[in-house]
Short mmCIF file of C-alpha atoms in Angstrom, two decimals:
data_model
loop_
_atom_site.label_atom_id
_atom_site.label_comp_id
_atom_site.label_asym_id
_atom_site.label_seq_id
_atom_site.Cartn_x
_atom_site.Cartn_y
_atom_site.Cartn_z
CA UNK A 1 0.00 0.00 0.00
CA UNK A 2 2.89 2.27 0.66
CA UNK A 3 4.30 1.69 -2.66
CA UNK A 4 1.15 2.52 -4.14
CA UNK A 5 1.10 6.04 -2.12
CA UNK A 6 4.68 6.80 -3.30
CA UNK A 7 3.90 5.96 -6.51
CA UNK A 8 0.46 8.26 -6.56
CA UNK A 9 2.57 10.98 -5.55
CA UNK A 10 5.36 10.94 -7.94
CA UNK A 11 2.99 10.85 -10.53
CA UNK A 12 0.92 13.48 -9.30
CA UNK A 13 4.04 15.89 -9.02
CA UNK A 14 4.92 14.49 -12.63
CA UNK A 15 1.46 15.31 -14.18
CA UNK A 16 1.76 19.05 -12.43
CA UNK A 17 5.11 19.59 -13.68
CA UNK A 18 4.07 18.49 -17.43
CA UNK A 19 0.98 20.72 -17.19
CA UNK A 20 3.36 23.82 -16.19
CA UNK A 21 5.49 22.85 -19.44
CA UNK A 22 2.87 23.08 -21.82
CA UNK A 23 1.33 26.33 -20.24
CA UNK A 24 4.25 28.27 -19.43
CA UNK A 25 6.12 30.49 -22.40
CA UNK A 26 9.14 31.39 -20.37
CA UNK A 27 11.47 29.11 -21.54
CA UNK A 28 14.24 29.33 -18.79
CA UNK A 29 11.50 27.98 -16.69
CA UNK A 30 10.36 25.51 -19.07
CA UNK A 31 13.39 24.48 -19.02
CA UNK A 32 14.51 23.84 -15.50
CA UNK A 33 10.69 22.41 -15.01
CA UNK A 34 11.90 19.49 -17.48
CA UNK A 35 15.08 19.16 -15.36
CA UNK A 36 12.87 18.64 -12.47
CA UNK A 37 10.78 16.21 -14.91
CA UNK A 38 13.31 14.14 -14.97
CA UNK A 39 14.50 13.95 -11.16
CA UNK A 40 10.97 12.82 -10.28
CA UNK A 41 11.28 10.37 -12.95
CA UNK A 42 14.37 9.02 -11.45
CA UNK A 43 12.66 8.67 -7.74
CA UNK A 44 9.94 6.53 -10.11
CA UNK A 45 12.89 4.26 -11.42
CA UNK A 46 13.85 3.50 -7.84
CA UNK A 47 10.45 2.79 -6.31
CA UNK A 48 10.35 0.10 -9.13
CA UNK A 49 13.39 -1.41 -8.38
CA UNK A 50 15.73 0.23 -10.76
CA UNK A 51 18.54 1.72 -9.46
CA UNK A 52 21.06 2.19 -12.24
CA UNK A 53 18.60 3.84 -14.49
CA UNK A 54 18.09 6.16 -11.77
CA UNK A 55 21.52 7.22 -11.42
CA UNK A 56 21.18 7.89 -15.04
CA UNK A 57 18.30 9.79 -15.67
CA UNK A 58 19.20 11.88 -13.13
CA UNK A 59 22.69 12.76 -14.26
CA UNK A 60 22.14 12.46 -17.63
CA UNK A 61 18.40 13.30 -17.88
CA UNK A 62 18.23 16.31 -15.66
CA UNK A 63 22.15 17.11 -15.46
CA UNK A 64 23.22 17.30 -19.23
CA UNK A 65 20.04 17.49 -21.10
CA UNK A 66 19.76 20.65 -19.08
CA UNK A 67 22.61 22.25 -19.46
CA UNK A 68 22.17 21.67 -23.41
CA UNK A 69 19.18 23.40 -23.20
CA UNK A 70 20.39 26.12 -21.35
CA UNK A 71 23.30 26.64 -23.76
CA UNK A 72 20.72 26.49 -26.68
CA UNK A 73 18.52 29.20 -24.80
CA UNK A 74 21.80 31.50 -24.72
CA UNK A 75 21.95 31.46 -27.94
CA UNK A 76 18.71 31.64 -28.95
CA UNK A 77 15.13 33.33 -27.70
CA UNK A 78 14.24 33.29 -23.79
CA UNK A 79 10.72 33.21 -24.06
CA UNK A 80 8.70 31.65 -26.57
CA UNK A 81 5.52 33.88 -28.56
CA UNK A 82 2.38 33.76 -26.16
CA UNK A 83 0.35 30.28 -27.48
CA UNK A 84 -3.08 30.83 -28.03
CA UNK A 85 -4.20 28.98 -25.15
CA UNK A 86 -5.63 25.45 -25.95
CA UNK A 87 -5.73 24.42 -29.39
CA UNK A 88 -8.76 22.07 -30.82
CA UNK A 89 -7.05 20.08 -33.22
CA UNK A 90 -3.98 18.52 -31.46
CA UNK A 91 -6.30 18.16 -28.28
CA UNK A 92 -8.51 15.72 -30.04
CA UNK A 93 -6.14 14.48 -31.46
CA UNK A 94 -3.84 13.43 -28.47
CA UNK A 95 -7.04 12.42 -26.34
CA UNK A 96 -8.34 9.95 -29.25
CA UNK A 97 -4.43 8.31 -29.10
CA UNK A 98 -4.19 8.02 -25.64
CA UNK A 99 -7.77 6.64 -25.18
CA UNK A 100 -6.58 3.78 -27.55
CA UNK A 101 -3.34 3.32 -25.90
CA UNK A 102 -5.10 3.07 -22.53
CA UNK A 103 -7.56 0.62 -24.60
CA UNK A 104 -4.87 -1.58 -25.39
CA UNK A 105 -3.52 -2.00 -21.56
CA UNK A 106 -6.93 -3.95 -20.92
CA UNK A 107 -5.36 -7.26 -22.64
CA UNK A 108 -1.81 -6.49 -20.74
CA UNK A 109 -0.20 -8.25 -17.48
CA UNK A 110 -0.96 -6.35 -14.57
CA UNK A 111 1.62 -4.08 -12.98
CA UNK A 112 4.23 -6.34 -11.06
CA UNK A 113 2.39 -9.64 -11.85
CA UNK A 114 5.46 -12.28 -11.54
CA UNK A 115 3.71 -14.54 -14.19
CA UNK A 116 3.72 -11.92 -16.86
CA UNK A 117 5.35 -13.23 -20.43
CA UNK A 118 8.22 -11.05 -20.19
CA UNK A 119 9.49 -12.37 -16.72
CA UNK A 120 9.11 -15.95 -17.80
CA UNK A 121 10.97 -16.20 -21.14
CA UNK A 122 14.63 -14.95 -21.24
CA UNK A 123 14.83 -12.92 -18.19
CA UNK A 124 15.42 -15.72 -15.88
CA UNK A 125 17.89 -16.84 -17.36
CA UNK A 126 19.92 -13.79 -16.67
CA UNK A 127 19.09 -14.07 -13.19
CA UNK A 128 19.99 -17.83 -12.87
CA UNK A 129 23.40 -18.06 -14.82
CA UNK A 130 25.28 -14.61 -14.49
CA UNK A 131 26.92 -15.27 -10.88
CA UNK A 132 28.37 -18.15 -13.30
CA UNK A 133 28.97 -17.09 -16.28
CA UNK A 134 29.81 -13.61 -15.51
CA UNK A 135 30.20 -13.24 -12.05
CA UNK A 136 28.95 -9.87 -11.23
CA UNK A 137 26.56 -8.80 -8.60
CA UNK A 138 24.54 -6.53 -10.25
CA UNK A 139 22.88 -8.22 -13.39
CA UNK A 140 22.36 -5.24 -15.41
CA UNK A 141 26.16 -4.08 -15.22
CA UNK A 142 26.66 -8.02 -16.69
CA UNK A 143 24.21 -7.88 -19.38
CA UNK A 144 25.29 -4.01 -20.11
CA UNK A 145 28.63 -4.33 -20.25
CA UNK A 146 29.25 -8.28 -20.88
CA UNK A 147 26.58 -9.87 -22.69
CA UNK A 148 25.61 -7.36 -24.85
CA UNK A 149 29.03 -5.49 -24.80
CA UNK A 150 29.14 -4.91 -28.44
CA UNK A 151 25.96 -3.21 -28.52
CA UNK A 152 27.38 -0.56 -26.11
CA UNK A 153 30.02 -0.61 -27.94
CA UNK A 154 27.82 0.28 -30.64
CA UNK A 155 25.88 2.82 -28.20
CA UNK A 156 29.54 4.90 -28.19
CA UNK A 157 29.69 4.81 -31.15
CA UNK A 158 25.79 6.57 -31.82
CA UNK A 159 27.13 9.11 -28.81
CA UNK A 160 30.53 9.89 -31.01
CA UNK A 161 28.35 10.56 -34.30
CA UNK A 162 25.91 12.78 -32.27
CA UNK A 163 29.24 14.74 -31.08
CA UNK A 164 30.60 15.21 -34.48
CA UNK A 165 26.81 16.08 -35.99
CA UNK A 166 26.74 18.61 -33.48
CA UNK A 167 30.44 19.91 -34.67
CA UNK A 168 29.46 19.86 -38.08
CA UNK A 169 26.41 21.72 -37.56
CA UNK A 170 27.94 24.39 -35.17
CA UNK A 171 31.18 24.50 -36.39
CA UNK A 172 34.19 24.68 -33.91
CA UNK A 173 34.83 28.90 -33.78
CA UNK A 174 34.24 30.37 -30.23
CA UNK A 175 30.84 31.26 -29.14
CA UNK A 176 31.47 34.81 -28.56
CA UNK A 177 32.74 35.03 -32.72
CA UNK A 178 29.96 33.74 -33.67
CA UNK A 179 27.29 35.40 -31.83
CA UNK A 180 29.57 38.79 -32.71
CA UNK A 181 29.09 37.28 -36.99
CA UNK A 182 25.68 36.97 -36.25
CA UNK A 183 25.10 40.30 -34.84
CA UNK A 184 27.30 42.33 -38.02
CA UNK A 185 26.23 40.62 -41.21
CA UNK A 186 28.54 43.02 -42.78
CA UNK A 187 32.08 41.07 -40.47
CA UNK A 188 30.87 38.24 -41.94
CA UNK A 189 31.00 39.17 -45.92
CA UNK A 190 34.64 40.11 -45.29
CA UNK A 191 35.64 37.02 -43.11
CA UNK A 192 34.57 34.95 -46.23
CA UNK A 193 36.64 37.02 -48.34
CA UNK B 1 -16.91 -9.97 -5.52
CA UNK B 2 -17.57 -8.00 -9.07
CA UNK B 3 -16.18 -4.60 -6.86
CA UNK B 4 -12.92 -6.21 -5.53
CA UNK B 5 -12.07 -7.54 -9.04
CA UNK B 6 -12.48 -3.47 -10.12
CA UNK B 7 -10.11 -2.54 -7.76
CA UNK B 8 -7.92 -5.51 -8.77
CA UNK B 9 -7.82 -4.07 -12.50
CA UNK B 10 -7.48 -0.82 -12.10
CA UNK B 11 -4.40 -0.89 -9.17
CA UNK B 12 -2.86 -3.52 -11.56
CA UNK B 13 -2.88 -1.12 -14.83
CA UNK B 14 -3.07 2.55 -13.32
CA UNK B 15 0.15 2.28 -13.37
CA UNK B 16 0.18 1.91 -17.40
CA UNK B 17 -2.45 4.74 -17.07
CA UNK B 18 -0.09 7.72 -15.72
CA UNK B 19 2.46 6.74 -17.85
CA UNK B 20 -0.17 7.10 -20.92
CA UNK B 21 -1.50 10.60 -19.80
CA UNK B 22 2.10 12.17 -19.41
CA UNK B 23 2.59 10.27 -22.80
CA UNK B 24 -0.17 12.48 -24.02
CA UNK B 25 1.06 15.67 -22.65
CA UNK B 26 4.25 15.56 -24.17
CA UNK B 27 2.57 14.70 -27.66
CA UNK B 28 0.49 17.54 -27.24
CA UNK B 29 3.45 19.87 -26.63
CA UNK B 30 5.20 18.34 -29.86
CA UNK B 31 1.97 19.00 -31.50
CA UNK B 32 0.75 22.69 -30.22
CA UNK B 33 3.45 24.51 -29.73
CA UNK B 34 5.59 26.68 -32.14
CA UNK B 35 8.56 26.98 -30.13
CA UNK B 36 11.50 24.63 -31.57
CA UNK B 37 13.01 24.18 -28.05
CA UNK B 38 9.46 23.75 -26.42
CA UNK B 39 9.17 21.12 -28.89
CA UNK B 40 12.40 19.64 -28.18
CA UNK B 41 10.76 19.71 -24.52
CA UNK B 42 8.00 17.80 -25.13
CA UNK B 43 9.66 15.33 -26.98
CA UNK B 44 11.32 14.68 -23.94
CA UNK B 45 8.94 14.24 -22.04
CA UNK B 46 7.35 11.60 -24.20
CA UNK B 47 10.30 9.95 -24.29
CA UNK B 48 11.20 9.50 -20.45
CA UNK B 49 7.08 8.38 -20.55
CA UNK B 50 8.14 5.67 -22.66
CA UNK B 51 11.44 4.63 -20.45
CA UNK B 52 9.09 4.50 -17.20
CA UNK B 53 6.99 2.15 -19.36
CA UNK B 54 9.38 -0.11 -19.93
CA UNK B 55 10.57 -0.24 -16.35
CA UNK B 56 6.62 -0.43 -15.31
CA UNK B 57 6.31 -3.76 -17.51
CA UNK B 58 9.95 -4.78 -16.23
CA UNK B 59 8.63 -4.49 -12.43
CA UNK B 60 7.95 -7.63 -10.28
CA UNK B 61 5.38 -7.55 -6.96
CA UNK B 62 7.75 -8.37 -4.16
CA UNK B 63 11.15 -8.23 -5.98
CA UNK B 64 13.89 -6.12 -5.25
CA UNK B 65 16.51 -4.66 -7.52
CA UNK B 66 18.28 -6.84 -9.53
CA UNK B 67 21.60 -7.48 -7.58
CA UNK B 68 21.97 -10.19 -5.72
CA UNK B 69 21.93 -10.36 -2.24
CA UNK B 70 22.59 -13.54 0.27
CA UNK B 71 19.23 -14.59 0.67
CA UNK B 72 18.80 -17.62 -2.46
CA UNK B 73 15.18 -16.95 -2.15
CA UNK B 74 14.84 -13.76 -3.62
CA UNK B 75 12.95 -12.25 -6.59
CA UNK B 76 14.46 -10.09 -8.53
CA UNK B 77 12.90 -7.46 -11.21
CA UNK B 78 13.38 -8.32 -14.56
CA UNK B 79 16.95 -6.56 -15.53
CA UNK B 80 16.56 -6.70 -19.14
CA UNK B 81 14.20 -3.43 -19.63
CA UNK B 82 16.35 -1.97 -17.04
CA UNK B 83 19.60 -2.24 -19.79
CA UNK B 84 17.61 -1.13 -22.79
CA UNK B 85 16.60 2.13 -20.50
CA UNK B 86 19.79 2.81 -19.78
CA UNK B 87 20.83 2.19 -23.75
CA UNK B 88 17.69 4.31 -24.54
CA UNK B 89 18.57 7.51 -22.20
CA UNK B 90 22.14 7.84 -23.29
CA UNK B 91 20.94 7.88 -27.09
CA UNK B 92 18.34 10.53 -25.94
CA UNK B 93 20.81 12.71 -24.80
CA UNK B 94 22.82 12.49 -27.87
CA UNK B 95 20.22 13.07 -29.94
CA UNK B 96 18.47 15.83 -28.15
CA UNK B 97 22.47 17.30 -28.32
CA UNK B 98 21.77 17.19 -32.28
CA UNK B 99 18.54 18.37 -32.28
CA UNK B 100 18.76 21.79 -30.11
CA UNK B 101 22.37 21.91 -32.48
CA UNK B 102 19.78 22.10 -35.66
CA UNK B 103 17.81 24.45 -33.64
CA UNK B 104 20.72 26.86 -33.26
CA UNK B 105 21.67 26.79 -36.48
CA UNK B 106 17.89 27.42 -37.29
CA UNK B 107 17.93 30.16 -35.58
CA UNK B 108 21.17 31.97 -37.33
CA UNK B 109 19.23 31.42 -40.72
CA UNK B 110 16.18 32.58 -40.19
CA UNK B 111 16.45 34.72 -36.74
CA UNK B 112 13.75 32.90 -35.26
CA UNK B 113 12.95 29.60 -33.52
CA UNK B 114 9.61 30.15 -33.84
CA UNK B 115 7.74 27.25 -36.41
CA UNK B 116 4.85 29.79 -37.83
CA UNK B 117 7.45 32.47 -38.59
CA UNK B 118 9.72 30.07 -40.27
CA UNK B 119 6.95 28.91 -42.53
CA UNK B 120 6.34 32.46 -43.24
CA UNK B 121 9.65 33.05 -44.19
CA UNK B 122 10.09 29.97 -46.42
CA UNK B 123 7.06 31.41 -48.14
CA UNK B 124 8.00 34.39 -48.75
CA UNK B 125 11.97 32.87 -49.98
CA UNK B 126 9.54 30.71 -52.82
CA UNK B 127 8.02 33.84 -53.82
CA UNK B 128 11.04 35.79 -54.44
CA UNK B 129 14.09 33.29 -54.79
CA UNK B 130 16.72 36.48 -54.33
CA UNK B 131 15.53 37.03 -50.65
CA UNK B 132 16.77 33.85 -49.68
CA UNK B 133 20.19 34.97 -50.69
CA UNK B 134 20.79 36.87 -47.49
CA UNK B 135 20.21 34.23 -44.99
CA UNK B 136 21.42 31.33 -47.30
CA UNK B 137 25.08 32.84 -47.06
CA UNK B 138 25.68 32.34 -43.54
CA UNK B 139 26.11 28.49 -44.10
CA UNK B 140 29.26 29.12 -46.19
CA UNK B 141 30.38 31.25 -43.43
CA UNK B 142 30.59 28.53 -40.97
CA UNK B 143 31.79 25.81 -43.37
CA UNK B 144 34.81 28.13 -44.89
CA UNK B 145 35.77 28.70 -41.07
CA UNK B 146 35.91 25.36 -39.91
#
């Protein structure tokens, strides 16, 4: 039952914290409101017994994502244009895909059931033969990092192309030059001359 | 009998529930709102929707986290959405990274980040293919510099 209450108010706190995103057109608070998005998320992950993607989504979720976003909003507007409040179209729209998403939950497992088809087909057998085969106490550091090592390997290797995407797209000058070309279109005739 | 079994349901799929209305929200922000980064936003929310999903269905009543401890009687959460979470967050990052990165460099072209004012703009660049001129040079700019 206490699980249950935890659980409520996490999710309560979450569905606030969404509603203030969509209203709000400040976007330095939008932004720190999806940082703190994220932490709640993370108190979620551990109230369902998963620690390491806690530790993640809160360092990576609300740690970098937010400073990205903060960096983007120096360099771009603060606020966004006032919204004209609710809009008919995408409302519908979004309540007639949720009500069949929440449709198609009626033929799933229920929430923890130990019987349910994903925790009797391969999972076990993570459980039962990594202090064997790998011998490392936390099962998701084995799988992660030894059973399906070459997919984080691949993994690196999507985080390398995102770094060199973002290069390509930015370019490597200094922040201050380029805000400074931006500002004097008439610098940046000469500096391609 | 027919009340209990209700209750049953519904605390065994509210769960699935929340996740699906937050789900919704950020869709809604994707979908309503102008602002590139607010966009970027709600795509983010939609997506850490989806990871608590997965960890939802990877949840088992009674188990604990899935390292083992001395007693050989435990139950342990399934680990395996767990790993693809952790895959899935670290790819997020990256490619919200290249996504505000586009959103900067939409913003240098068009001096805007606002979607209904790019349009415009675009429009207005089909009418009279010389005006995009202007704002079309700045990408050789940061090409001939790097």
């Amino acid at each position: 039952m206490n699980a249950i209450i935890i659980d409520l108010v996490l999710f309560t706190l979450l569905a606030a914290v969404a509603i203030q995103i969509v209203r709000l057109n400040h976007l330095f608070v939008v932004t720190m409101l999806s940082g703190v998005f994220s932490l709640l998320t993370a108190g979620l992950f551990i109230t369902m017994d998963a620690p390491d993607v806690a530790f993640t989504e809160a360092a990576v979720g609300a740690g970098i994502s937010t400073v990205l976003m903060l960096g983007t909003l120096a360099l771009t507007a603060h606020s966004q244009k006032t919204t004209k409040g609710t809009q008919t179209v995408p409302l519908l729209v979004v309540i007639a895909t949720g009500m069949a998403l929440i449709y198609s939950t009626f033929d799933m497992p229920a929430f923890g059931d130990p019987e349910a088809p994903s925790h009797v087909h391969v999972g076990p057998f993570y459980i039962e033969e990594t202090p064997e085969l790998i011998d490392v106490p936390n099962i998701v550091t084995a799988v992660l990092a030894s059973y399906r090592g070459f997919d984080t390997l691949g993994e690196v290797v999507v985080v390398f192309m995102a770094g060199v995407g973002v290069l390509a797209l930015l370019g490597h000058k200094p922040i201050r030059r380029a805000v400074e070309a931006r500002a004097q279109p008439a610098n940046r005739r000469e500096e391609d001359a | 009998m027919e009340d209990s079994q209700f209750l049953e349901f519904v605390i065994g799929r509210y769960n699935y529930w929340l996740v699906i209305v937050l789900m919704m929200v950020g869709l809604y922000v994707v979908v309503a709102r102008g602002n590139l980064v607010k966009k970027l936003v709600g795509l983010n929310i939609f997506q850490v929707s989806v990871f608590l999903f997965y960890i939802s269905v990877g949840k088992v009543a009674g188990g604990t986290a899935p390292i083992y401890v001395d007693d050989p009687n435990a139950l342990y959460s399934n680990p395996l959405p767990h790993v693809l979470i952790l895959t899935a967050i670290v790819v997020g990052v990256a490619t919200l990274a290249v996504g505000l990165s586009l959103v900067i460099r939409i913003q240098r072209a068009y001096g805007t980040v606002e979607e209904d004012d790019i349009q415009i703009a675009d429009a207005g660049r089909d009418a009279s293919p010389r005006a995009g001129g202007a704002s079309g040079s700045s990408a050789p700019t940061i090409g001939g510099s790097a």
